[in-house]
Coordinates of C-alpha atoms in Angstrom, one line a residue:
X1327 CA 18.6 -0.1 17.1
X1328 CA 15.8 2.1 17.5
X1329 CA 12.4 0.9 15.6
X1330 CA 9.2 2.5 15.0
X1331 CA 6.2 0.6 13.9
X1332 CA 3.2 2.5 12.1
X1333 CA -0.2 1.2 11.4
X1334 CA -3.2 3.1 10.6
X1335 CA -5.4 1.7 13.5
X1336 CA -4.4 -0.2 16.7
X1337 CA -6.0 -3.5 15.9
X1338 CA -3.5 -3.9 12.9
X1339 CA -0.8 -4.0 15.8
X1340 CA -2.3 -7.6 16.8
X1341 CA -0.4 -9.4 13.9
X1342 CA 3.1 -8.3 15.4
X1343 CA 3.5 -8.9 19.0
X1344 CA 5.7 -11.7 18.8
X1345 CA 8.0 -9.9 16.1
X1346 CA 8.1 -6.9 18.7
X1347 CA 8.9 -9.3 21.8
X1348 CA 11.7 -10.8 19.7
X1349 CA 13.2 -7.6 19.1
X1350 CA 13.1 -6.3 22.4
X1351 CA 14.6 -9.5 23.8
X1352 CA 17.8 -8.9 21.5
X1353 CA 18.1 -5.5 23.1
X1354 CA 16.5 -3.3 20.6
X1355 CA 14.0 -0.8 21.3
X1356 CA 10.3 -0.6 19.8
X1357 CA 8.0 2.5 19.5
X1358 CA 4.4 2.3 18.0
X1359 CA 2.7 4.9 16.1
X1360 CA -1.0 4.5 15.3
X1361 CA -4.4 5.7 15.9
X1362 CA -5.3 4.7 19.4
X1363 CA -8.9 5.2 19.2
X1364 CA -9.0 1.5 20.5
X1365 CA -6.4 0.3 23.0
X1366 CA -3.8 -2.2 21.8
X1367 CA -4.5 -5.8 22.4
X1368 CA -3.6 -7.6 25.8
X1369 CA -0.4 -9.1 24.2
X1370 CA 1.1 -5.7 24.8
X1371 CA 0.4 -5.0 28.4
X1372 CA 3.8 -6.6 29.6
X1373 CA 5.8 -5.6 26.6
X1374 CA 7.9 -2.1 27.2
X1375 CA 7.0 0.0 23.9
X1376 CA 6.2 3.6 23.9
X1377 CA 2.9 4.3 22.0
X1378 CA 2.4 7.6 20.2
X1379 CA -1.2 8.4 19.1
X1380 CA -1.0 9.5 15.6
X1381 CA -4.7 10.5 14.3
X1382 CA -4.4 8.3 10.9
X1383 CA -7.9 7.8 9.2
X1384 CA -9.0 4.6 7.1
X1385 CA -10.3 7.0 4.5
X1386 CA -7.4 8.3 2.3
X1387 CA -9.7 11.5 1.4
X1388 CA -10.0 12.4 5.3
X1389 CA -8.1 15.7 6.6
X1390 CA -6.9 13.7 9.6
X1391 CA -4.1 12.4 7.4
X1392 CA -2.7 15.7 7.0
X1393 CA -2.6 16.2 10.6
X1394 CA -1.2 12.5 11.1
X1395 CA 1.6 13.5 8.3
X1396 CA 2.8 16.7 10.5
X1397 CA 2.6 14.8 13.7
X1398 CA 4.5 11.8 12.6
X1399 CA 7.1 14.0 10.6
X1400 CA 7.8 15.8 13.7
X1401 CA 8.1 12.4 15.6
X1402 CA 10.5 10.7 13.1
X1403 CA 12.7 13.8 13.0
X1404 CA 13.3 14.3 16.7
X1405 CA 13.2 10.7 17.6
X1406 CA 16.1 9.3 14.9
X1407 CA 14.9 5.8 14.6
X1408 CA 16.8 3.4 12.5
X1409 CA 14.1 1.7 11.2
X1410 CA 10.6 3.1 10.4
X1411 CA 8.3 -0.1 9.5
X1412 CA 5.0 1.0 8.2
X1413 CA 1.8 -1.3 7.4
X1414 CA -1.6 -0.6 6.2
X1415 CA -2.0 1.7 2.9
X1416 CA -2.9 4.8 4.4
X1417 CA -0.4 4.9 7.0
X1418 CA 2.1 3.6 4.7
X1419 CA 1.6 6.5 2.3
X1420 CA 1.7 9.2 5.2
X1421 CA 4.8 7.6 6.5
X1422 CA 6.7 7.4 3.5
X1423 CA 5.9 10.8 2.7
X1424 CA 6.9 12.2 6.3
X1425 CA 10.5 10.2 6.3
X1426 CA 11.7 11.7 3.1
X1427 CA 14.1 14.1 5.2
X1428 CA 15.1 11.4 7.5
X1429 CA 15.9 8.8 5.0
X1430 CA 18.5 11.1 3.7
X1431 CA 20.2 10.9 7.3
X1432 CA 20.2 7.0 7.4
X1433 CA 16.7 5.9 8.3
X1434 CA 15.4 3.0 6.7
X1435 CA 11.9 3.0 5.6
X1436 CA 10.3 -0.7 5.3
X1437 CA 7.0 -1.2 3.9
X1438 CA 5.0 -4.5 4.3
X1439 CA 2.2 -4.5 1.7
X1440 CA -0.8 -6.9 3.3
X1441 CA -2.1 -7.5 -0.2
X1442 CA -2.1 -4.9 -2.7
X1443 CA -5.6 -3.7 -3.5
X1444 CA -4.7 -3.9 -7.2
X1445 CA -4.4 -7.4 -8.4
X1446 CA -5.5 -9.8 -11.4
X1447 CA -9.4 -9.4 -11.4
X1448 CA -9.4 -6.3 -9.1
X1449 CA -12.0 -3.6 -10.0
X1450 CA -10.8 -0.8 -12.2
X1451 CA -11.5 1.8 -9.4
X1452 CA -8.9 0.2 -7.4
X1453 CA -6.1 0.3 -10.0
X1454 CA -7.1 4.0 -10.5
X1455 CA -7.1 4.6 -7.0
X1456 CA -4.4 2.7 -5.2
X1457 CA -1.8 1.8 -7.8
X1458 CA -0.3 5.5 -8.8
X1459 CA -0.2 6.1 -4.9
X1460 CA 1.8 2.9 -4.4
X1461 CA 3.9 3.4 -7.5
X1462 CA 4.7 7.0 -6.3
X1463 CA 5.4 6.2 -2.6
X1464 CA 7.9 3.1 -3.7
X1465 CA 10.3 5.7 -4.9
X1466 CA 10.5 6.9 -1.0
X1467 CA 10.8 3.1 0.2
X1468 CA 13.9 1.3 1.1
X1469 CA 12.4 -2.3 1.5
X1470 CA 8.9 -3.3 0.3
X1471 CA 7.9 -6.4 1.8
X1472 CA 4.9 -8.4 -0.1
X1473 CA 3.2 -11.8 1.5
X1474 CA 2.0 -13.4 -1.6
X1475 CA 3.5 -14.4 -4.8
X1476 CA 1.2 -12.3 -7.1
X1477 CA 2.3 -9.3 -5.4
X1478 CA 5.8 -10.1 -5.3
X1479 CA 5.9 -10.4 -8.9
X1480 CA 4.0 -7.2 -9.7
X1481 CA 6.2 -5.2 -7.1
X1482 CA 9.3 -6.6 -8.7
X1483 CA 8.3 -5.1 -12.0
X1484 CA 6.5 -2.1 -11.5
X1485 CA 7.7 -0.6 -7.7
X1486 CA 10.7 1.3 -7.4
X1487 CA 11.7 0.6 -4.0
X1488 CA 15.4 -0.1 -3.4
X1489 CA 14.7 -3.8 -2.3
X1490 CA 11.8 -6.0 -2.5
X1491 CA 11.3 -9.1 -0.5
X1492 CA 8.8 -11.8 -0.1
X1493 CA 7.7 -13.1 3.3
X1494 CA 4.9 -15.6 3.7
X1495 CA 2.5 -13.6 5.9
X1496 CA 3.1 -12.5 9.7
X1497 CA 3.7 -16.0 10.8
X1498 CA 1.4 -18.4 12.6
X1499 CA 2.5 -20.2 15.9
X1500 CA 2.0 -23.8 15.0
X1501 CA 3.2 -25.2 18.4
X1502 CA 0.7 -22.7 20.1
X1503 CA -2.1 -23.8 18.0
X1504 CA -1.6 -27.4 18.3
X1505 CA -1.3 -27.3 22.2
X1506 CA -5.1 -26.0 22.3
X1507 CA -7.6 -28.6 23.4
X1508 CA -11.5 -28.2 23.6
X1509 CA -14.4 -30.4 24.8
X1510 CA -15.7 -30.6 21.0
X1511 CA -19.2 -31.5 21.7
X1512 CA -19.8 -29.2 24.6
X1513 CA -18.3 -26.4 22.8
X1514 CA -20.7 -26.9 20.0
X1515 CA -23.5 -27.4 22.3
X1516 CA -23.1 -23.8 23.3
X1517 CA -24.5 -22.6 20.0
X1518 CA -26.7 -25.4 19.3
X1519 CA -24.9 -27.6 17.1
X1520 CA -25.7 -31.2 17.4
X1521 CA -23.0 -34.0 18.1
X1522 CA -23.8 -35.5 14.8
X1523 CA -24.0 -32.1 12.9
X1524 CA -21.1 -31.2 10.5
X1525 CA -20.0 -27.9 11.0
X1526 CA -18.8 -25.1 8.6
X1527 CA -16.8 -22.2 10.2
X1528 CA -15.7 -18.8 8.8
X1529 CA -13.6 -16.5 10.6
X1530 CA -13.2 -12.6 9.5
X1531 CA -15.2 -9.3 9.4
X1532 CA -18.7 -9.3 8.5
X1533 CA -18.2 -7.2 5.5
X1534 CA -18.8 -7.5 1.8
X1535 CA -15.0 -8.4 1.1
X1536 CA -15.4 -11.6 3.1
X1537 CA -18.4 -12.9 1.2
X1538 CA -19.9 -15.0 4.0
X1539 CA -23.2 -14.8 1.9
X1540 CA -22.0 -17.1 -0.7
X1541 CA -21.5 -20.0 1.9
X1542 CA -25.1 -19.2 3.3
X1543 CA -26.4 -19.6 -0.3
X1544 CA -24.6 -22.7 -0.7
X1545 CA -25.8 -24.1 2.4
X1546 CA -29.1 -23.5 1.3
X1547 CA -28.7 -25.0 -1.9
X1548 CA -27.3 -28.0 -0.1
X1549 CA -30.5 -28.7 1.7
X1550 CA -29.1 -30.6 4.4
X1551 CA -30.2 -29.9 8.1
X1552 CA -27.5 -31.4 9.5
X1553 CA -24.9 -29.1 8.1
X1554 CA -24.5 -26.1 10.3
X1555 CA -22.4 -22.5 9.3
X1556 CA -20.7 -20.6 12.0
X1557 CA -19.2 -17.2 11.5
X1558 CA -16.8 -15.4 14.2
X1559 CA -16.1 -11.9 13.5
X1560 CA -18.0 -8.4 13.3
X1561 CA -18.9 -5.9 11.0
X1562 CA -21.7 -3.9 8.9
X1563 CA -23.0 -7.1 7.4
X1564 CA -23.8 -8.9 10.6
X1565 CA -27.8 -8.4 10.3
X1566 CA -27.9 -8.9 6.6
X1567 CA -26.4 -12.5 6.9
X1568 CA -28.7 -13.1 9.5
X1569 CA -31.6 -11.9 7.3
X1570 CA -30.2 -13.8 4.1
X1571 CA -30.2 -17.2 6.2
X1572 CA -33.9 -16.4 7.2
X1573 CA -35.1 -15.7 3.9
X1574 CA -33.5 -19.0 2.5
X1575 CA -34.7 -21.1 5.4
X1576 CA -31.5 -22.0 7.0
X1577 CA -31.4 -19.6 10.0
X1578 CA -31.5 -22.6 12.2
X1579 CA -28.3 -23.9 10.6
X1580 CA -26.8 -20.5 11.0
X1581 CA -24.8 -19.3 13.9
X1582 CA -23.3 -15.8 14.4
X1583 CA -20.4 -15.9 17.0
X1584 CA -19.3 -12.3 16.9
X1585 CA -15.7 -11.3 17.7
X1586 CA -14.0 -14.3 19.4
X1587 CA -10.8 -14.5 21.4
X1588 CA -11.3 -18.4 21.1
X1589 CA -10.9 -18.9 17.6
X1590 CA -8.5 -21.8 18.0
X1591 CA -11.1 -23.7 19.8
X1592 CA -14.1 -23.1 17.3
X1593 CA -11.2 -24.2 14.5
X1594 CA -11.0 -27.4 16.4
X1595 CA -14.6 -28.1 16.7
X1596 CA -15.4 -27.6 13.0
X1597 CA -15.0 -29.8 10.2
X1598 CA -14.6 -27.4 7.2
X1599 CA -13.1 -24.1 6.7
X1600 CA -14.8 -21.5 4.5
X1601 CA -13.2 -18.7 3.1
X1602 CA -14.6 -17.3 0.0
X1603 CA -13.2 -13.6 -0.1
X1604 CA -12.9 -11.2 -2.8
X1605 CA -9.5 -10.2 -1.7
X1606 CA -7.0 -11.4 0.6
X1607 CA -3.3 -10.1 1.1
X1608 CA -2.8 -13.9 2.5
X1609 CA -5.4 -14.9 4.7
X1610 CA -4.1 -15.5 8.5
X1611 CA -7.5 -17.2 9.5
X1612 CA -7.5 -19.9 6.8
X1613 CA -3.9 -20.6 7.6
X1614 CA -4.8 -21.2 11.4
X1615 CA -7.6 -23.4 10.1
X1616 CA -4.9 -25.5 8.3
X1617 CA -2.9 -26.0 11.3
X1618 CA -5.9 -27.2 13.1
X1619 CA -6.4 -29.9 10.3
X1620 CA -9.4 -28.4 8.6
X1621 CA -9.6 -29.0 4.9
X1622 CA -10.7 -25.8 3.1
X1623 CA -13.3 -24.3 0.7
X1624 CA -11.9 -21.0 -0.6
X1625 CA -12.2 -18.3 -3.6
X1626 CA -9.4 -18.7 -6.2
X1627 CA -8.0 -15.0 -5.7
X1628 CA -4.8 -13.3 -4.8
X1629 CA -3.1 -14.3 -1.8
X1630 CA -5.2 -17.1 -1.2
X1631 CA -3.9 -18.9 -4.2
X1632 CA -0.3 -19.3 -2.4
X1633 CA -1.6 -22.0 -0.1
X1634 CA -5.1 -23.1 -1.7
X1635 CA -4.4 -26.0 -4.0
X1636 CA -7.7 -27.6 -5.4
X1637 CA -7.9 -31.1 -4.6
X1638 CA -5.2 -31.1 -2.1
X1639 CA -6.1 -28.5 0.8
X1640 CA -9.5 -28.7 -0.2
X1641 CA -11.6 -27.0 -3.0
X1642 CA -11.5 -23.6 -4.6
X1643 CA -13.7 -21.6 -7.0
X1644 CA -14.8 -18.3 -7.9
X1645 CA -16.1 -15.8 -5.1
X1646 CA -19.1 -15.2 -7.4
X1647 CA -20.3 -19.1 -8.3
X1648 CA -22.5 -20.2 -5.8
X1649 CA -23.1 -23.4 -7.9
X1650 CA -19.5 -24.3 -7.8
X1651 CA -19.0 -24.0 -4.2
X1652 CA -22.3 -26.0 -3.8
X1653 CA -20.6 -28.7 -6.0
X1654 CA -17.5 -28.2 -3.7
X1655 CA -19.3 -28.2 -0.3
X1656 CA -21.4 -31.3 -1.5
X1657 CA -18.0 -33.5 -2.0
X1658 CA -16.8 -32.6 1.4
X1659 CA -19.8 -33.3 3.2
X1660 CA -20.4 -36.6 1.4
X1661 CA -16.9 -37.8 1.9
X1662 CA -15.4 -38.0 5.6
X1663 CA -12.2 -39.8 4.5
X1664 CA -11.3 -36.9 1.9
X1665 CA -12.0 -34.2 4.7
X1666 CA -9.5 -36.4 6.9
X1667 CA -6.8 -36.5 4.2
X1668 CA -7.0 -32.9 3.3
X1669 CA -6.7 -31.9 6.8
X1670 CA -3.8 -33.9 7.4
X1671 CA -2.0 -32.5 4.5
X1672 CA -2.7 -29.0 5.5
X1673 CA -1.0 -29.8 8.9
X1674 CA 2.2 -30.0 7.2
X1675 CA 1.6 -27.8 4.2
X1676 CA 1.1 -24.8 6.5
X1677 CA 4.4 -24.8 8.0
X1678 CA 5.9 -22.9 5.3
X1679 CA 3.8 -20.1 6.9
X1680 CA 5.1 -20.6 10.4
X1681 CA 6.1 -17.9 12.8
X1682 CA 9.5 -19.0 13.2
X1683 CA 10.1 -19.0 9.5
X1684 CA 8.9 -15.3 9.5
X1685 CA 10.8 -14.3 12.3
X1686 CA 14.0 -15.5 10.5
X1687 CA 13.3 -14.0 7.3
X1688 CA 12.3 -10.5 9.0
X1689 CA 15.6 -10.6 11.0
X1690 CA 17.6 -10.8 7.7
X1691 CA 15.5 -8.0 6.4
X1692 CA 16.2 -6.0 9.3
X1693 CA 19.9 -7.1 9.2
X1694 CA 20.0 -7.9 12.5

């Protein structure tokens, strides 16, 4: 079987190396079509895949997407793939339009929606911009995969794909995460976190959607100098977050880690994981933190609700409610037993989202 993976940018392919390796091991061939402005992650260095540079843009209004459409249409019509599996909104829109002819010739088009931009509580502009496009393109979709319960229910009711499936994310390698070891005291000392301090951690882009600023505000409201907050990720709000911490007098408790390849080690050095996003298709970083035995402080939105259970996995609240987050934070900071109980629960609860489970479900969808 010949399979083409399509994503808008190459970084998105970081979620699929194990799926690709499994397909190759079973004797299938895999190509990748994506904007290769940045190289693929090292996990693909030893993987036998052919990569096609397609100049997708992350902006739906860019003329680059017209060029991408022409190039991708030519590619799929020349290569005669059995399956074209697309991800991310722009690439998925272009791909499904470009594959209209080859679908009639037997190519199956699969789209994984990693969280619709329109959902309960989403801004009206998201519904006006993204919903009509997704609904129209669903006519040219053989299988629509959703990764959270809310999107699954909406897709079953509103979309026109031949088949709608639910898969719990891209899968986390629980065994690999469990095997990670770290000198907790030494690692924390690298960024100036004292041995007796309690460390909050967030992992994700430093952008407006990830809402790290709410945690900084709750930290300041807590007024406890022995509680520190570290953020791993990069984005356009890195300097703004530091400025906010300074303005609130908690700059000595805030630590910007930047982009990290040792996230699991930091998970195992932390005491509480904070995930206050306004929107998440599911939220891989929080699931990985659960696998490391961390209690969660999360927002109560979209895909996060699939695993964040108030009072069991941790506590959750509105992403706009700093007072509620402060109270939730205070409860966890002041009760070590609660943190440990919730962390132990999370290690077990996260197995639903394991890589093994996801690979089995994808195999059934691919019909291989």
